[in-house]
């Protein structure tokens, strides 16, 4: 009886570009209901060296929450990461550490996070930027960071144990590379990735090209899955007995996901990011969208598909442009409908991978 698979998650929010995007958090039907329960907790041991169950070698131990700080109440993940300029480089700092993270709908879990956020902070750069990203490992286990989709020098690729030694607990590794392609990317752990990514270690990375003035809102949507048990947060994996029971969009489960507000006629760019280990057919109500980029590569106009559902597999990114045609509240959700529940329950008309675009 094996279980396997990873889960992951992270979702990001934000990036509100341009005019007219009000991005009202949780008003109306998406009101927050922070009633309660702490789901995780537990387990005093540290993650490192914890004897895991015999799951074919996967370390299925829960994230320890002993002595772990909580993110500030109401905190969202994927907040823009401030950078500084130093000698021609854009300098960013990431620190991986455990955190107590409120997924929403009453669930708070122990998770592994960059800078205390799920998903990690959003790194935004421009084509041509030289990046210097200093990664500090404040976990009890080794880690590394891979820049998913970016063409970087091999030594900067972050494949722990392959292109670099793992970053030991307490140490810092500096990644330096130049970004040359505009598009939607993400970063994630590449050490014990089955476990660390599933427990939260990923974040959005966007390389901006020329701005598109016709887009009123630019919203990354990071899709992640979680397995929350009585023992705490354990890695969700695609195998029997390890399947996820919670799903997050930018680190939150509906009804605690962020609603996007735009005006009629405005266009929204949504950047779906499959950060987890499960495929999600993402569907938008109220009219079709055009797929303008896949995996960080622009799609030539003549080849752009117009659809209302796009299957976002693990590791994939789809940038879609949706035009607000009619006033109202239009749902955005995964069409594997188990993924729109919270531990099997539907709350306020949805759950998990559900949010909405409110057109005013
Ligand atoms: Cu799904």
Short mmCIF file of C-alpha atoms and ligand atoms in Angstrom, two decimals:
data_model
loop_
_atom_site.label_atom_id
_atom_site.label_comp_id
_atom_site.label_asym_id
_atom_site.label_seq_id
_atom_site.Cartn_x
_atom_site.Cartn_y
_atom_site.Cartn_z
CA UNK A 1 0.00 0.00 0.00
CA UNK A 2 1.84 2.82 -1.25
CA UNK A 3 0.89 6.25 -1.64
CA UNK A 4 2.66 8.69 -3.61
CA UNK A 5 2.62 11.87 -5.23
CA UNK A 6 3.31 15.24 -4.41
CA UNK A 7 1.18 18.05 -3.76
CA UNK A 8 2.01 21.49 -3.70
CA UNK A 9 0.76 24.58 -3.75
CA UNK A 10 0.96 28.05 -3.64
CA UNK A 11 -0.98 30.60 -5.00
CA UNK A 12 -0.29 34.02 -5.49
CA UNK A 13 -2.27 36.91 -5.66
CA UNK A 14 -1.87 40.35 -6.64
CA UNK A 15 -0.30 42.10 -9.28
CA UNK A 16 -2.81 44.47 -9.87
CA UNK A 17 -1.95 46.36 -12.88
CA UNK A 18 -3.55 49.30 -14.33
CA UNK A 19 -6.66 51.02 -13.81
CA UNK A 20 -9.92 49.94 -12.64
CA UNK A 21 -8.98 46.87 -10.81
CA UNK A 22 -10.39 47.06 -7.47
CA UNK A 23 -9.57 43.64 -6.29
CA UNK A 24 -11.85 43.70 -3.39
CA UNK A 25 -11.01 41.06 -0.95
CA UNK A 26 -13.71 38.85 0.09
CA UNK A 27 -16.73 41.02 -0.01
CA UNK A 28 -20.15 39.87 -0.80
CA UNK A 29 -20.63 36.24 -1.17
CA UNK A 30 -16.99 35.55 -0.82
CA UNK A 31 -17.03 36.80 2.66
CA UNK A 32 -14.51 35.43 4.99
CA UNK A 33 -15.52 33.18 7.69
CA UNK A 34 -12.58 32.75 9.91
CA UNK A 35 -14.31 30.71 12.40
CA UNK A 36 -11.93 28.43 13.48
CA UNK A 37 -10.29 25.26 13.85
CA UNK A 38 -6.69 24.85 13.58
CA UNK A 39 -6.30 21.81 11.53
CA UNK A 40 -2.69 21.22 11.80
CA UNK A 41 -0.66 21.52 14.84
CA UNK A 42 0.86 18.56 16.33
CA UNK A 43 3.95 16.61 15.98
CA UNK A 44 6.81 17.76 17.99
CA UNK A 45 9.62 16.28 16.03
CA UNK A 46 11.53 18.15 13.45
CA UNK A 47 11.05 17.27 9.86
CA UNK A 48 14.60 16.24 9.43
CA UNK A 49 15.36 12.72 10.21
CA UNK A 50 11.84 11.95 11.11
CA UNK A 51 11.09 8.39 10.52
CA UNK A 52 8.55 8.40 7.83
CA UNK A 53 6.05 5.73 7.28
CA UNK A 54 6.98 3.23 4.68
CA UNK A 55 5.64 4.97 1.64
CA UNK A 56 8.07 3.79 -0.91
CA UNK A 57 10.69 6.10 0.48
CA UNK A 58 8.69 9.29 0.50
CA UNK A 59 9.01 11.28 3.68
CA UNK A 60 5.37 11.65 4.64
CA UNK A 61 5.92 13.23 8.03
CA UNK A 62 3.83 16.29 8.82
CA UNK A 63 5.29 19.75 9.13
CA UNK A 64 6.07 20.36 12.77
CA UNK A 65 4.40 23.46 14.13
CA UNK A 66 6.20 23.44 17.45
CA UNK A 67 7.67 26.87 17.99
CA UNK A 68 6.66 27.95 14.51
CA UNK A 69 5.31 31.45 14.08
CA UNK A 70 2.00 32.27 12.51
CA UNK A 71 1.73 34.48 9.48
CA UNK A 72 0.01 37.74 10.36
CA UNK A 73 -3.78 37.46 10.43
CA UNK A 74 -5.29 37.83 7.00
CA UNK A 75 -1.92 37.62 5.28
CA UNK A 76 -2.01 36.74 1.61
CA UNK A 77 0.78 34.99 -0.20
CA UNK A 78 2.51 36.00 -3.38
CA UNK A 79 3.03 39.57 -2.31
CA UNK A 80 5.48 41.45 -4.55
CA UNK A 81 9.03 40.93 -3.32
CA UNK A 82 10.83 44.24 -2.96
CA UNK A 83 14.24 44.18 -4.55
CA UNK A 84 17.19 46.53 -4.29
CA UNK A 85 19.71 47.58 -6.91
CA UNK A 86 23.35 46.85 -6.32
CA UNK A 87 26.11 47.20 -8.89
CA UNK A 88 23.83 46.66 -11.84
CA UNK A 89 22.01 43.73 -10.30
CA UNK A 90 18.51 43.46 -8.90
CA UNK A 91 18.90 41.86 -5.50
CA UNK A 92 16.18 39.74 -3.91
CA UNK A 93 16.25 37.77 -0.68
CA UNK A 94 14.36 34.57 -0.04
CA UNK A 95 14.37 32.60 3.21
CA UNK A 96 12.81 29.16 3.47
CA UNK A 97 11.31 28.37 6.88
CA UNK A 98 8.26 26.76 8.43
CA UNK A 99 5.21 28.92 9.05
CA UNK A 100 1.68 28.48 10.33
CA UNK A 101 -0.42 29.45 7.34
CA UNK A 102 -4.14 30.07 7.22
CA UNK A 103 -5.48 28.41 4.12
CA UNK A 104 -8.95 29.72 4.84
CA UNK A 105 -12.35 28.34 5.70
CA UNK A 106 -11.09 27.76 9.22
CA UNK A 107 -7.99 25.79 8.29
CA UNK A 108 -4.54 26.73 9.50
CA UNK A 109 -1.63 24.41 8.78
CA UNK A 110 2.07 24.09 9.29
CA UNK A 111 3.73 24.68 5.93
CA UNK A 112 7.16 25.31 4.46
CA UNK A 113 7.32 28.79 3.05
CA UNK A 114 9.52 31.38 1.40
CA UNK A 115 9.48 34.59 3.43
CA UNK A 116 6.57 33.33 5.51
CA UNK A 117 4.13 33.32 2.59
CA UNK A 118 2.17 30.70 0.69
CA UNK A 119 2.89 30.92 -2.15
CA UNK A 120 6.27 32.57 -1.82
CA UNK A 121 6.62 36.25 -2.65
CA UNK A 122 6.20 37.17 -6.30
CA UNK A 123 9.43 38.10 -8.02
CA UNK A 124 8.91 40.51 -10.87
CA UNK A 125 11.71 41.41 -13.22
CA UNK A 126 12.11 42.93 -16.65
CA UNK A 127 13.75 41.45 -19.70
CA UNK A 128 17.45 42.18 -19.52
CA UNK A 129 17.61 42.38 -15.72
CA UNK A 130 20.49 40.72 -14.01
CA UNK A 131 19.13 39.05 -10.90
CA UNK A 132 20.93 38.20 -7.71
CA UNK A 133 18.72 36.06 -5.49
CA UNK A 134 20.09 35.20 -2.07
CA UNK A 135 18.39 32.11 -0.67
CA UNK A 136 18.76 31.37 3.03
CA UNK A 137 17.79 27.97 4.34
CA UNK A 138 16.09 28.30 7.73
CA UNK A 139 14.59 24.83 7.48
CA UNK A 140 15.78 21.80 9.43
CA UNK A 141 16.52 20.06 6.14
CA UNK A 142 18.62 20.84 3.04
CA UNK A 143 17.03 22.63 0.11
CA UNK A 144 17.69 24.36 -3.23
CA UNK A 145 15.72 26.61 -5.58
CA UNK A 146 14.98 25.91 -9.22
CA UNK A 147 13.82 28.64 -11.63
CA UNK A 148 11.19 26.75 -13.53
CA UNK A 149 11.20 27.54 -17.24
CA UNK A 150 13.99 30.09 -17.23
CA UNK A 151 17.06 29.58 -19.37
CA UNK A 152 19.85 30.09 -16.86
CA UNK A 153 23.49 28.97 -16.67
CA UNK A 154 23.58 25.33 -15.61
CA UNK A 155 25.22 26.07 -12.27
CA UNK A 156 22.31 28.38 -11.43
CA UNK A 157 19.58 25.88 -12.28
CA UNK A 158 19.05 24.88 -8.67
CA UNK A 159 18.81 21.14 -9.14
CA UNK A 160 20.04 20.13 -5.69
CA UNK A 161 22.65 17.40 -5.83
CA UNK A 162 23.01 17.78 -9.59
CA UNK A 163 23.98 21.32 -10.50
CA UNK A 164 24.93 22.40 -6.97
CA UNK A 165 25.29 20.90 -3.51
CA UNK A 166 22.10 21.29 -1.49
CA UNK A 167 21.95 24.40 0.64
CA UNK A 168 22.47 23.12 4.18
CA UNK A 169 20.35 24.26 7.07
CA UNK A 170 21.49 27.71 8.17
CA UNK A 171 23.38 28.47 4.96
CA UNK A 172 22.79 30.93 2.14
CA UNK A 173 23.30 30.32 -1.57
CA UNK A 174 23.31 33.11 -4.12
CA UNK A 175 21.79 32.60 -7.54
CA UNK A 176 22.84 35.03 -10.27
CA UNK A 177 21.50 35.07 -13.79
CA UNK A 178 20.13 37.35 -16.44
CA UNK A 179 16.54 37.06 -17.58
CA UNK A 180 16.02 37.21 -21.29
CA UNK A 181 12.47 35.94 -21.88
CA UNK A 182 9.27 37.73 -20.88
CA UNK A 183 6.67 35.41 -19.43
CA UNK A 184 5.18 33.54 -16.52
CA UNK A 185 7.52 31.32 -14.54
CA UNK A 186 7.79 30.05 -11.00
CA UNK A 187 10.43 28.98 -8.57
CA UNK A 188 10.36 25.96 -6.30
CA UNK A 189 12.49 23.66 -4.21
CA UNK A 190 14.41 21.03 -6.15
CA UNK A 191 15.57 19.04 -3.11
CA UNK A 192 13.25 16.34 -1.77
CA UNK A 193 10.88 18.11 -4.12
CA UNK A 194 8.16 15.51 -3.65
CA UNK A 195 7.95 16.67 -0.05
CA UNK A 196 9.11 20.28 0.00
CA UNK A 197 7.09 21.51 -2.95
CA UNK A 198 4.02 19.73 -1.66
CA UNK A 199 4.43 21.42 1.69
CA UNK A 200 4.57 24.87 0.18
CA UNK A 201 7.96 25.78 -1.27
CA UNK A 202 7.12 27.56 -4.49
CA UNK A 203 6.44 31.09 -5.71
CA UNK A 204 5.68 33.09 -8.83
CA UNK A 205 8.33 34.67 -11.02
CA UNK A 206 7.19 37.00 -13.75
CA UNK A 207 9.42 38.55 -16.36
CA UNK A 208 7.71 41.56 -17.79
CA UNK A 209 8.03 42.53 -21.41
CA UNK A 210 6.32 45.52 -22.94
CA UNK A 211 3.22 46.41 -20.97
CA UNK A 212 -0.14 45.78 -22.62
CA UNK A 213 -2.20 48.89 -21.92
CA UNK A 214 -5.39 47.11 -22.86
CA UNK A 215 -5.13 44.80 -19.85
CA UNK A 216 -6.74 46.25 -16.75
CA UNK A 217 -5.69 43.52 -14.34
CA UNK A 218 -2.82 41.05 -14.38
CA UNK A 219 -3.42 38.22 -11.95
CA UNK A 220 -1.18 35.20 -11.37
CA UNK A 221 -3.16 32.23 -10.07
CA UNK A 222 -1.03 29.56 -8.46
CA UNK A 223 -2.75 26.22 -8.07
CA UNK A 224 -1.77 23.93 -5.19
CA UNK A 225 -3.05 20.92 -3.30
CA UNK A 226 -2.75 19.90 0.33
CA UNK A 227 -3.33 16.83 2.41
CA UNK A 228 -4.42 17.93 5.83
CA UNK A 229 -4.89 15.15 8.34
CA UNK A 230 -5.33 14.85 12.07
CA UNK A 231 -1.53 14.67 12.26
CA UNK A 232 -1.09 17.91 10.36
CA UNK A 233 -0.04 18.90 6.87
CA UNK A 234 1.54 15.99 5.02
CA UNK A 235 2.64 15.96 1.37
CA UNK A 236 -0.24 15.32 -0.99
CA UNK A 237 0.74 12.84 -3.64
CA UNK A 238 -0.95 11.18 -6.55
CA UNK A 239 -1.44 7.91 -4.87
CA UNK A 240 -3.98 6.02 -3.00
CA UNK A 241 -4.04 7.13 0.59
CA UNK A 242 -2.12 10.34 -0.06
CA UNK A 243 -4.59 12.25 -2.14
CA UNK A 244 -5.24 15.88 -1.35
CA UNK A 245 -8.31 17.08 0.52
CA UNK A 246 -7.67 20.84 0.33
CA UNK A 247 -6.90 22.97 -2.73
CA UNK A 248 -5.66 26.54 -2.87
CA UNK A 249 -5.55 29.34 -5.36
CA UNK A 250 -2.81 31.77 -4.39
CA UNK A 251 -2.54 30.10 -1.01
CA UNK A 252 -6.20 30.38 -0.10
CA UNK A 253 -9.21 28.13 -0.40
CA UNK A 254 -12.58 29.60 -1.36
CA UNK A 255 -14.40 31.44 0.18
CA UNK A 256 -11.15 33.08 1.28
CA UNK A 257 -9.74 33.51 -2.22
CA UNK A 258 -9.43 37.03 -3.58
CA UNK A 259 -12.08 38.31 -5.93
CA UNK A 260 -11.04 40.31 -8.96
CA UNK A 261 -13.15 43.35 -9.76
CA UNK A 262 -13.14 44.98 -13.20
CA UNK A 263 -15.40 47.13 -15.30
CA UNK A 264 -17.42 45.97 -18.23
CA UNK A 265 -15.34 45.92 -21.39
CA UNK A 266 -12.04 45.60 -19.55
CA UNK A 267 -9.65 42.78 -20.17
CA UNK A 268 -8.03 40.60 -17.53
CA UNK A 269 -4.83 38.62 -17.93
CA UNK A 270 -4.83 35.54 -15.75
CA UNK A 271 -1.62 33.57 -15.43
CA UNK A 272 -2.50 30.04 -14.38
CA UNK A 273 0.43 28.24 -12.79
CA UNK A 274 0.35 24.51 -12.10
CA UNK A 275 2.58 24.55 -9.05
CA UNK A 276 1.24 21.30 -7.59
CA UNK A 277 1.13 17.69 -8.61
CA UNK A 278 -2.37 17.47 -10.01
CA UNK A 279 -3.88 18.71 -13.26
CA UNK A 280 -6.62 21.33 -13.00
CA UNK A 281 -9.01 22.17 -15.85
CA UNK A 282 -9.53 25.85 -15.06
CA UNK A 283 -12.82 27.24 -16.23
CA UNK A 284 -14.07 30.82 -16.38
CA UNK A 285 -17.77 31.63 -16.50
CA UNK A 286 -19.24 34.47 -18.50
CA UNK A 287 -17.44 34.09 -21.80
CA UNK A 288 -14.34 32.65 -23.40
CA UNK A 289 -10.69 33.60 -23.07
CA UNK A 290 -7.77 33.55 -25.48
CA UNK A 291 -4.62 31.64 -24.62
CA UNK A 292 -1.86 34.15 -25.31
CA UNK A 293 1.14 32.39 -23.77
CA UNK A 294 2.08 28.84 -22.81
CA UNK A 295 4.89 28.04 -20.41
CA UNK A 296 6.30 31.52 -20.71
CA UNK A 297 6.24 31.58 -24.51
CA UNK A 298 3.97 33.91 -26.42
CA UNK A 299 1.50 32.22 -28.76
CA UNK A 300 1.38 33.86 -32.21
CA UNK A 301 -1.99 35.52 -32.74
CA UNK A 302 -3.07 33.13 -35.49
CA UNK A 303 -2.39 30.16 -33.24
CA UNK A 304 -4.17 31.44 -30.13
CA UNK A 305 -6.97 29.14 -29.04
CA UNK A 306 -10.23 30.59 -27.75
CA UNK A 307 -11.62 28.41 -24.97
CA UNK A 308 -13.49 28.58 -21.71
CA UNK A 309 -11.53 25.79 -19.98
CA UNK A 310 -7.81 25.06 -20.06
CA UNK A 311 -6.14 22.05 -18.49
CA UNK A 312 -3.23 23.20 -16.37
CA UNK A 313 -0.96 20.25 -15.68
CA UNK A 314 1.82 20.19 -13.09
CA UNK A 315 4.58 22.58 -14.11
CA UNK A 316 2.55 24.26 -16.84
CA UNK A 317 1.63 27.91 -17.18
CA UNK A 318 -1.12 29.37 -19.34
CA UNK A 319 -1.64 33.09 -19.75
CA UNK A 320 -5.18 33.85 -20.83
CA UNK A 321 -6.97 37.08 -21.69
CA UNK A 322 -10.61 37.27 -20.66
CA UNK A 323 -12.88 40.13 -21.61
CA UNK A 324 -15.56 41.28 -19.21
CA UNK A 325 -18.66 41.22 -21.38
CA UNK A 326 -21.49 41.36 -18.86
CA UNK A 327 -21.95 42.71 -15.38
CA UNK A 328 -22.18 40.21 -12.57
CA UNK A 329 -20.14 37.77 -10.54
CA UNK A 330 -18.45 35.22 -12.78
CA UNK A 331 -16.84 32.22 -11.20
CA UNK A 332 -13.33 31.04 -11.99
CA UNK A 333 -12.83 27.45 -10.86
CA UNK A 334 -11.29 24.06 -11.44
CA UNK A 335 -13.66 21.72 -13.22
CA UNK A 336 -12.60 18.64 -11.31
CA UNK A 337 -15.31 19.41 -8.86
CA UNK A 338 -13.76 17.59 -5.95
CA UNK A 339 -11.14 20.33 -6.20
CA UNK A 340 -13.81 22.91 -5.43
CA UNK A 341 -14.48 21.52 -1.98
CA UNK A 342 -12.73 21.98 1.35
CA UNK A 343 -12.13 18.60 2.92
CA UNK A 344 -15.13 17.34 0.97
CA UNK A 345 -17.46 20.20 1.84
CA UNK A 346 -18.87 22.91 -0.35
CA UNK A 347 -19.09 26.30 1.35
CA UNK A 348 -20.96 29.30 -0.08
CA UNK A 349 -21.26 27.66 -3.46
CA UNK A 350 -17.75 26.38 -3.83
CA UNK A 351 -14.45 25.69 -2.14
CA UNK A 352 -10.79 25.18 -2.87
CA UNK A 353 -9.93 26.25 -6.40
CA UNK A 354 -12.73 28.75 -6.79
CA UNK A 355 -12.71 32.50 -7.07
CA UNK A 356 -14.68 35.06 -9.05
CA UNK A 357 -14.36 38.02 -11.36
CA UNK A 358 -16.86 40.69 -10.42
CA UNK A 359 -17.77 42.86 -13.37
CA UNK A 360 -19.25 46.22 -12.44
CU1 LIG B 1 -8.49 20.80 -10.01
#
